[in-house]
Structure formats: structure tokens, C-alpha cells
């Protein structure tokens, strides 16, 4: 009986250290830019949730569309009500595998993250080139990629079509820390 | 004479509509402090609502200015912006309130464990219920 308990306690310890393999941030930053000769538009989201599981080498990101803040209130309103329809689709998500995860160390390491991105209810496969840095107990990830509005069936009215770029530039900065309950 | 009148009227309408269009284009963001909050709720109740039925909770809380009361479990500054975490009776979830620039300056006056009322715009639920542009509510302006 005693040995069973010892075994169980040992197992719990191992299990606990294993749970340290999850890294998380609740205030990652995602920004996007649309640049046309007529107008530059940018928005920022500071409430990005991102989780990295180092044992499965997977990464999951979840963001709220309404958390994007624009310089102009009217743009933010159009973005939410007409383009992204955030009442119907309040979240955008990404789930993927970190390729070459084992290479990541203290120096900036280029790693692709391959997975599925879902925006405006439309899912698409994507490879996001990212830069990983693992210092102490933090995993910092940053990168930049482009998204085409038409891939996510986001329709822009003809009247403003010249003001909004077809390809939107997205940048992200996610500083993951070990997850504690 | 008549032609002149018509031209002046058309020009007048043109100028007015341009002015209105400019006003609409530049309309300001909602000032959370000035607007009366739609909903007053405790941190426990709002997370209960979101975790039991997220779609329904989205319908009632998204984009609304909400006053949440609760106990501070964490205070932090991230890129000069204050974030207050309110404790809930759930294991994982809490209410994360991202403070406005103004409220961030007052974060040093707060302590973990203190009960507080925050007023912000609810943008939804990830692991936590998220409020942005949050302001600290004093007892004085409790009724606004």
C-alpha cells in the first residue's frame, strides 16, 4: 500500500513538472496595417491570448475582434459592423504546429508555424514565418505576415475600396510565460 | 437674380453636408467615464454567464459599458498600460480589465486583495472576460 502511495506521489510530481510545459500570454499584441495612397489605417489589439505547448510543439492563439482599437471611432465601427461582423464572429483563432521547435534557444531563431487561421468564420491553411527567442522561462515570439481580405470573404463596399488595401499587413508580439493556475 | 439664389442655396447645402461628413468622419471614441453604464454586475456573475452560455452572454455584454465589482488578484503594468485581474470563483477564468491611460496613473494606489469597482467596455471572453478602456470607479461617481 505504501509503495502505491509513494508511486502516486512521484507520479504527481512528474505530472506537475509536465504541466510546466505550457506557456501562455494573455496580453499579446497584434497590429494590422492597411496602406493605400489615399489613406493609412492601423489598429492594435493588446489582449491576445496565446498558448504554446512545448511537449506537443503546438501553438494556439485566440483574439477578440472587438478588442482592436483604431485611431478613428468611425473606422472601428465600420470594421466591426460591416467588414468583420464581430457580433456574428466575435473571435479570430489560429492553431498550428511549430516547425523545428527544437532549434529554439536563447538567440532569435526563425521558425515557421503552420496551421489553420480562422477569421470572419472562414478557415484557411497558413504558414506564418516567426522569430522565437527562449530566454530563462519566457518564450518570445514575433513576426509579420500578410492576409488577403478576399480570402476571408470580407467585402469592402465600392465607395471605400480604394481606401483599404487588398493585402493587410499583420504583426505580432507574444511574450509567453510558464502557465500557473 | 433667381439663378444666383439657387447657386447660393446649392453651395450652402454643399458646405453644410461637407461639414457634417467631416464631423462624422472624425467622431470621437466613446468616453467611458462620461457614459452611464448599461450593466452593473459582480466578477463572479459575469464569468458564470460567459462560461455557461457564451453566445447568450455575448449578446448581452459585448460592446456594452459594464461596471464590474470584485477583488483584485493581480496588478500589473505591461507597456505602460495597467491591467487589473479580478478574482472569480472559477479555477481558470477571471475578469481582466485593461485600464485607460488615465486610470493607469492611479494603479499605484491600489493593492492586491482590495475590493474595487471598474467600469469598462466588454469585448468578450477568451480564458477570461475582457474589459478594455477601464476606469476606476470611486464611491463618489458610483451612480453614473
Coordinates of C-alpha atoms in Angstrom, one line a residue:
Chain A
X1 CA 0.0 0.0 0.0
X2 CA 2.8 2.4 1.0
X3 CA 4.6 1.8 -2.2
X4 CA 1.5 2.6 -4.2
X5 CA 1.2 5.9 -2.4
X6 CA 4.9 6.7 -3.0
X7 CA 4.4 5.8 -6.6
X8 CA 1.4 8.0 -6.8
X9 CA 3.1 10.9 -5.2
X10 CA 6.1 10.5 -7.5
X11 CA 3.7 10.4 -10.4
X12 CA 2.1 13.6 -9.2
X13 CA 5.4 15.3 -9.1
X14 CA 6.3 14.2 -12.6
X15 CA 2.8 15.3 -13.7
X16 CA 3.3 18.7 -12.1
X17 CA 6.6 19.3 -13.8
X18 CA 5.0 18.3 -17.0
X19 CA 2.3 20.9 -16.6
X20 CA 5.1 23.5 -16.7
X21 CA 5.3 22.7 -20.4
X22 CA 2.5 25.1 -21.1
X23 CA 3.5 28.7 -21.8
X24 CA 0.9 31.5 -22.1
X25 CA 0.3 35.1 -22.5
X26 CA -3.0 37.0 -22.0
X27 CA -1.7 40.3 -23.3
X28 CA 0.0 39.7 -26.5
X29 CA -0.1 42.4 -29.2
X30 CA -1.4 42.0 -32.7
X31 CA -1.4 45.0 -35.0
X32 CA -2.5 45.4 -38.6
X33 CA -1.9 47.9 -41.2
X34 CA -3.6 48.8 -44.5
X35 CA -1.7 51.2 -46.6
X36 CA -3.0 52.8 -49.8
X37 CA -2.1 56.1 -51.5
X38 CA -5.3 57.6 -50.1
X39 CA -5.3 56.5 -46.5
X40 CA -3.3 54.5 -44.0
X41 CA -5.3 52.5 -41.5
X42 CA -3.9 50.8 -38.4
X43 CA -5.4 49.0 -35.5
X44 CA -4.0 47.4 -32.4
X45 CA -5.1 44.6 -30.1
X46 CA -3.4 44.2 -26.7
X47 CA -5.5 41.4 -25.3
X48 CA -4.2 38.5 -27.4
X49 CA -4.3 35.0 -25.8
X50 CA -1.6 32.7 -26.9
X51 CA -0.6 29.3 -25.6
X52 CA 2.5 27.2 -26.5
X53 CA 2.7 23.6 -25.5
X54 CA 6.4 22.6 -25.6
X55 CA 5.7 18.9 -25.4
X56 CA 3.4 18.8 -28.4
X57 CA 5.2 21.8 -30.1
X58 CA 1.8 23.3 -30.8
X59 CA 0.7 26.9 -30.6
X60 CA -2.8 28.3 -30.2
X61 CA -3.9 31.9 -30.5
X62 CA -7.3 33.4 -29.8
X63 CA -8.3 37.1 -30.2
X64 CA -11.4 39.2 -29.8
X65 CA -12.3 41.3 -32.9
X66 CA -13.8 44.0 -30.7
X67 CA -10.5 44.5 -28.9
X68 CA -9.0 46.1 -32.0
X69 CA -8.6 49.8 -31.4
X70 CA -8.5 52.3 -34.2
X71 CA -7.4 55.9 -34.3
X72 CA -10.8 56.9 -35.7
X73 CA -14.0 55.7 -34.0
X74 CA -15.9 55.6 -37.3
X75 CA -13.3 53.2 -38.8
X76 CA -13.6 50.9 -35.7
X77 CA -17.4 50.9 -36.1
X78 CA -17.3 50.0 -39.8
X79 CA -14.6 47.4 -39.2
X80 CA -16.8 45.7 -36.5
X81 CA -20.2 46.2 -38.0
X82 CA -19.7 45.9 -41.8
X83 CA -16.4 44.2 -42.5
X84 CA -15.6 41.7 -39.8
X85 CA -19.2 41.4 -38.4
X86 CA -17.9 41.0 -34.9
X87 CA -21.3 40.4 -33.4
X88 CA -21.6 37.2 -35.5
X89 CA -17.9 36.3 -35.4
X90 CA -16.5 37.7 -32.2
X91 CA -13.2 35.8 -32.4
X92 CA -10.4 35.0 -34.7
X93 CA -8.2 32.0 -33.9
X94 CA -5.1 30.3 -35.0
X95 CA -3.9 26.7 -34.2
X96 CA -0.7 25.3 -35.5
X97 CA 2.5 23.3 -35.2
X98 CA 5.8 25.0 -34.6
X99 CA 8.2 23.5 -37.1
X100 CA 11.8 23.0 -36.0
X101 CA 10.8 23.8 -32.4
X102 CA 13.9 22.0 -31.0
X103 CA 16.2 24.5 -32.6
X104 CA 14.8 27.3 -30.5
X105 CA 17.3 28.7 -28.0
X106 CA 18.4 32.0 -26.4
X107 CA 19.1 33.6 -29.8
X108 CA 16.5 34.7 -32.2
X109 CA 15.5 31.7 -34.2
X110 CA 13.5 31.7 -37.3
X111 CA 10.7 29.1 -37.2
X112 CA 7.7 28.6 -39.3
X113 CA 4.3 28.0 -37.6
X114 CA 2.0 26.0 -39.9
X115 CA -1.7 25.8 -39.1
X116 CA -5.2 26.9 -39.6
X117 CA -6.3 30.6 -39.2
X118 CA -10.0 31.4 -38.8
X119 CA -11.2 34.9 -39.4
X120 CA -14.8 36.0 -40.1
X121 CA -15.9 32.4 -39.9
X122 CA -13.6 31.4 -42.8
X123 CA -10.7 28.9 -42.1
X124 CA -7.6 28.8 -44.2
X125 CA -4.3 27.0 -44.0
X126 CA -1.3 29.3 -43.5
X127 CA 2.4 29.2 -42.7
X128 CA 3.5 32.1 -40.5
X129 CA 7.2 32.9 -40.5
X130 CA 8.1 33.7 -36.9
X131 CA 11.0 34.6 -34.8
X132 CA 11.3 32.7 -31.5
X133 CA 13.5 33.6 -28.6
X134 CA 13.7 31.5 -25.4
X135 CA 15.3 33.2 -22.5
X136 CA 15.0 31.9 -19.0
X137 CA 11.4 31.0 -18.5
X138 CA 9.9 33.1 -21.3
X139 CA 9.2 32.3 -24.9
X140 CA 9.0 35.4 -27.0
X141 CA 7.5 35.2 -30.5
X142 CA 7.3 37.9 -33.1
X143 CA 6.6 38.1 -36.8
X144 CA 4.9 39.6 -39.7
X145 CA 2.7 38.3 -42.5
X146 CA 0.1 39.3 -45.0
X147 CA -3.6 38.4 -45.3
X148 CA -5.9 39.0 -48.3
X149 CA -9.3 40.3 -47.4
X150 CA -11.0 38.3 -50.1
X151 CA -9.6 35.0 -48.7
X152 CA -11.9 35.5 -45.7
X153 CA -14.9 36.8 -47.6
X154 CA -14.6 40.2 -46.2
X155 CA -16.4 42.5 -48.5
X156 CA -15.5 46.1 -48.9
X157 CA -18.1 48.5 -50.4
X158 CA -17.1 50.0 -53.8
X159 CA -17.2 53.5 -52.3
X160 CA -14.2 52.9 -50.0
X161 CA -12.5 50.2 -51.9
X162 CA -9.6 52.5 -52.8
X163 CA -9.0 53.4 -49.2
X164 CA -8.5 49.9 -48.0
X165 CA -5.6 47.7 -49.1
X166 CA -6.3 44.3 -50.6
X167 CA -3.5 42.8 -48.6
X168 CA -3.4 43.6 -44.9
X169 CA -0.1 43.5 -43.1
X170 CA -0.2 41.9 -39.7
X171 CA 2.5 42.0 -37.0
X172 CA 2.5 40.2 -33.7
X173 CA 4.5 40.2 -30.4
X174 CA 3.7 37.5 -27.9
X175 CA 5.7 37.1 -24.7
X176 CA 4.8 33.7 -23.2
X177 CA 5.4 32.9 -19.5
X178 CA 5.0 29.5 -17.8
X179 CA 1.4 28.8 -17.0
X180 CA 0.4 28.7 -13.4
X181 CA -3.1 28.2 -12.2
Chain B
X1 CA -31.3 87.0 -59.7
X2 CA -33.1 83.7 -59.4
X3 CA -30.0 81.8 -60.7
X4 CA -27.8 83.4 -58.1
X5 CA -30.2 82.4 -55.3
X6 CA -30.2 78.8 -56.5
X7 CA -26.4 78.7 -56.7
X8 CA -26.1 80.1 -53.2
X9 CA -28.6 77.6 -51.8
X10 CA -26.7 74.7 -53.5
X11 CA -23.4 75.9 -52.3
X12 CA -24.8 76.3 -48.8
X13 CA -26.1 72.8 -48.8
X14 CA -22.8 71.6 -50.1
X15 CA -20.8 73.3 -47.4
X16 CA -23.1 72.1 -44.6
X17 CA -23.0 68.5 -45.9
X18 CA -19.2 68.6 -46.2
X19 CA -19.1 69.9 -42.6
X20 CA -21.4 67.1 -41.4
X21 CA -19.4 64.5 -43.3
X22 CA -16.2 65.7 -41.7
X23 CA -17.8 65.6 -38.2
X24 CA -19.0 62.0 -38.7
X25 CA -15.6 61.0 -40.1
X26 CA -13.8 62.5 -37.1
X27 CA -16.4 61.5 -34.5
X28 CA -14.7 60.8 -31.1
X29 CA -14.3 57.5 -29.3
X30 CA -16.7 56.8 -26.5
X31 CA -15.5 58.2 -23.3
X32 CA -16.2 55.5 -20.7
X33 CA -16.2 58.0 -17.8
X34 CA -19.0 60.1 -19.3
X35 CA -21.3 57.4 -20.4
X36 CA -23.7 55.8 -17.9
X37 CA -23.0 52.1 -17.7
X38 CA -25.6 49.7 -19.1
X39 CA -24.9 46.9 -16.7
X40 CA -23.7 46.6 -13.1
X41 CA -22.5 43.1 -12.1
X42 CA -20.1 41.1 -10.0
X43 CA -17.0 39.4 -11.4
X44 CA -18.4 36.0 -10.3
X45 CA -21.7 36.5 -12.1
X46 CA -20.2 37.7 -15.4
X47 CA -17.8 34.8 -15.7
X48 CA -20.6 32.4 -14.8
X49 CA -22.7 33.8 -17.6
X50 CA -19.8 33.6 -20.1
X51 CA -18.8 30.1 -19.2
X52 CA -22.3 28.6 -19.1
X53 CA -23.5 30.1 -22.4
X54 CA -21.0 32.2 -24.3
X55 CA -23.3 33.1 -27.3
X56 CA -26.0 34.3 -25.0
X57 CA -23.5 36.3 -22.9
X58 CA -22.0 37.8 -26.0
X59 CA -25.4 39.1 -26.9
X60 CA -26.0 40.7 -23.5
X61 CA -22.5 42.0 -22.8
X62 CA -20.5 42.7 -26.0
X63 CA -19.7 46.3 -26.7
X64 CA -21.6 47.4 -23.5
X65 CA -20.2 49.6 -20.9
X66 CA -20.1 47.5 -17.8
X67 CA -19.4 48.1 -14.2
X68 CA -17.8 45.1 -12.5
X69 CA -17.2 44.7 -8.8
X70 CA -14.6 42.2 -7.4
X71 CA -11.4 41.6 -5.5
X72 CA -8.1 42.4 -7.1
X73 CA -6.0 39.3 -7.5
X74 CA -3.2 40.8 -9.7
X75 CA -2.0 44.2 -10.7
X76 CA 0.5 44.7 -13.5
X77 CA 1.9 47.2 -16.0
X78 CA 2.5 46.0 -19.5
X79 CA 4.0 48.5 -21.9
X80 CA 2.9 51.4 -19.6
X81 CA -0.6 50.1 -19.6
X82 CA -2.2 48.9 -16.4
X83 CA -4.0 45.6 -16.2
X84 CA -6.1 44.6 -13.2
X85 CA -7.2 41.0 -12.7
X86 CA -10.4 40.4 -10.7
X87 CA -10.7 37.2 -8.7
X88 CA -13.6 34.9 -9.5
X89 CA -14.8 31.5 -8.1
X90 CA -13.7 29.8 -11.3
X91 CA -10.4 27.9 -11.4
X92 CA -9.1 29.3 -14.7
X93 CA -11.1 32.3 -15.6
X94 CA -11.0 35.8 -14.2
X95 CA -12.0 39.3 -15.3
X96 CA -9.2 41.1 -17.0
X97 CA -9.6 44.8 -17.0
X98 CA -7.2 46.8 -19.3
X99 CA -7.0 50.3 -17.9
X100 CA -7.2 53.6 -19.8
X101 CA -4.1 55.8 -19.7
X102 CA -5.8 58.0 -17.1
X103 CA -6.6 55.1 -14.8
X104 CA -3.2 53.5 -15.3
X105 CA -1.7 56.5 -13.4
X106 CA -3.8 55.6 -10.3
X107 CA -2.7 51.9 -10.3
X108 CA -0.1 52.5 -7.6
X109 CA -2.8 53.5 -5.2
X110 CA -4.4 50.0 -5.4
X111 CA -3.5 46.8 -3.6
X112 CA -4.0 43.1 -4.2
X113 CA -6.9 41.9 -2.1
X114 CA -8.7 45.2 -2.2
X115 CA -12.3 45.2 -3.5
X116 CA -12.9 47.6 -6.4
X117 CA -15.4 48.6 -9.0
X118 CA -14.2 49.0 -12.5
X119 CA -16.1 50.4 -15.5
X120 CA -15.1 49.4 -19.0
X121 CA -16.2 48.1 -22.4
X122 CA -16.6 44.4 -22.6
X123 CA -15.0 42.9 -25.8
X124 CA -15.7 39.2 -25.0
X125 CA -14.4 36.0 -23.4
X126 CA -11.2 34.1 -24.1
X127 CA -9.9 32.4 -21.0
X128 CA -11.1 35.5 -19.1
X129 CA -13.8 38.0 -19.6
X130 CA -12.1 41.1 -21.1
X131 CA -12.8 44.7 -20.4
X132 CA -11.0 47.5 -22.2
X133 CA -10.6 51.2 -21.6
X134 CA -11.4 50.5 -18.0
X135 CA -11.8 53.3 -15.4
X136 CA -11.7 53.0 -11.6
X137 CA -15.0 53.9 -10.1
X138 CA -14.9 55.9 -6.8
X139 CA -17.8 55.8 -4.4
X140 CA -18.5 59.4 -5.4
X141 CA -19.4 58.6 -9.0
X142 CA -20.9 55.2 -8.3
X143 CA -24.2 56.2 -9.8
X144 CA -23.0 57.4 -13.2

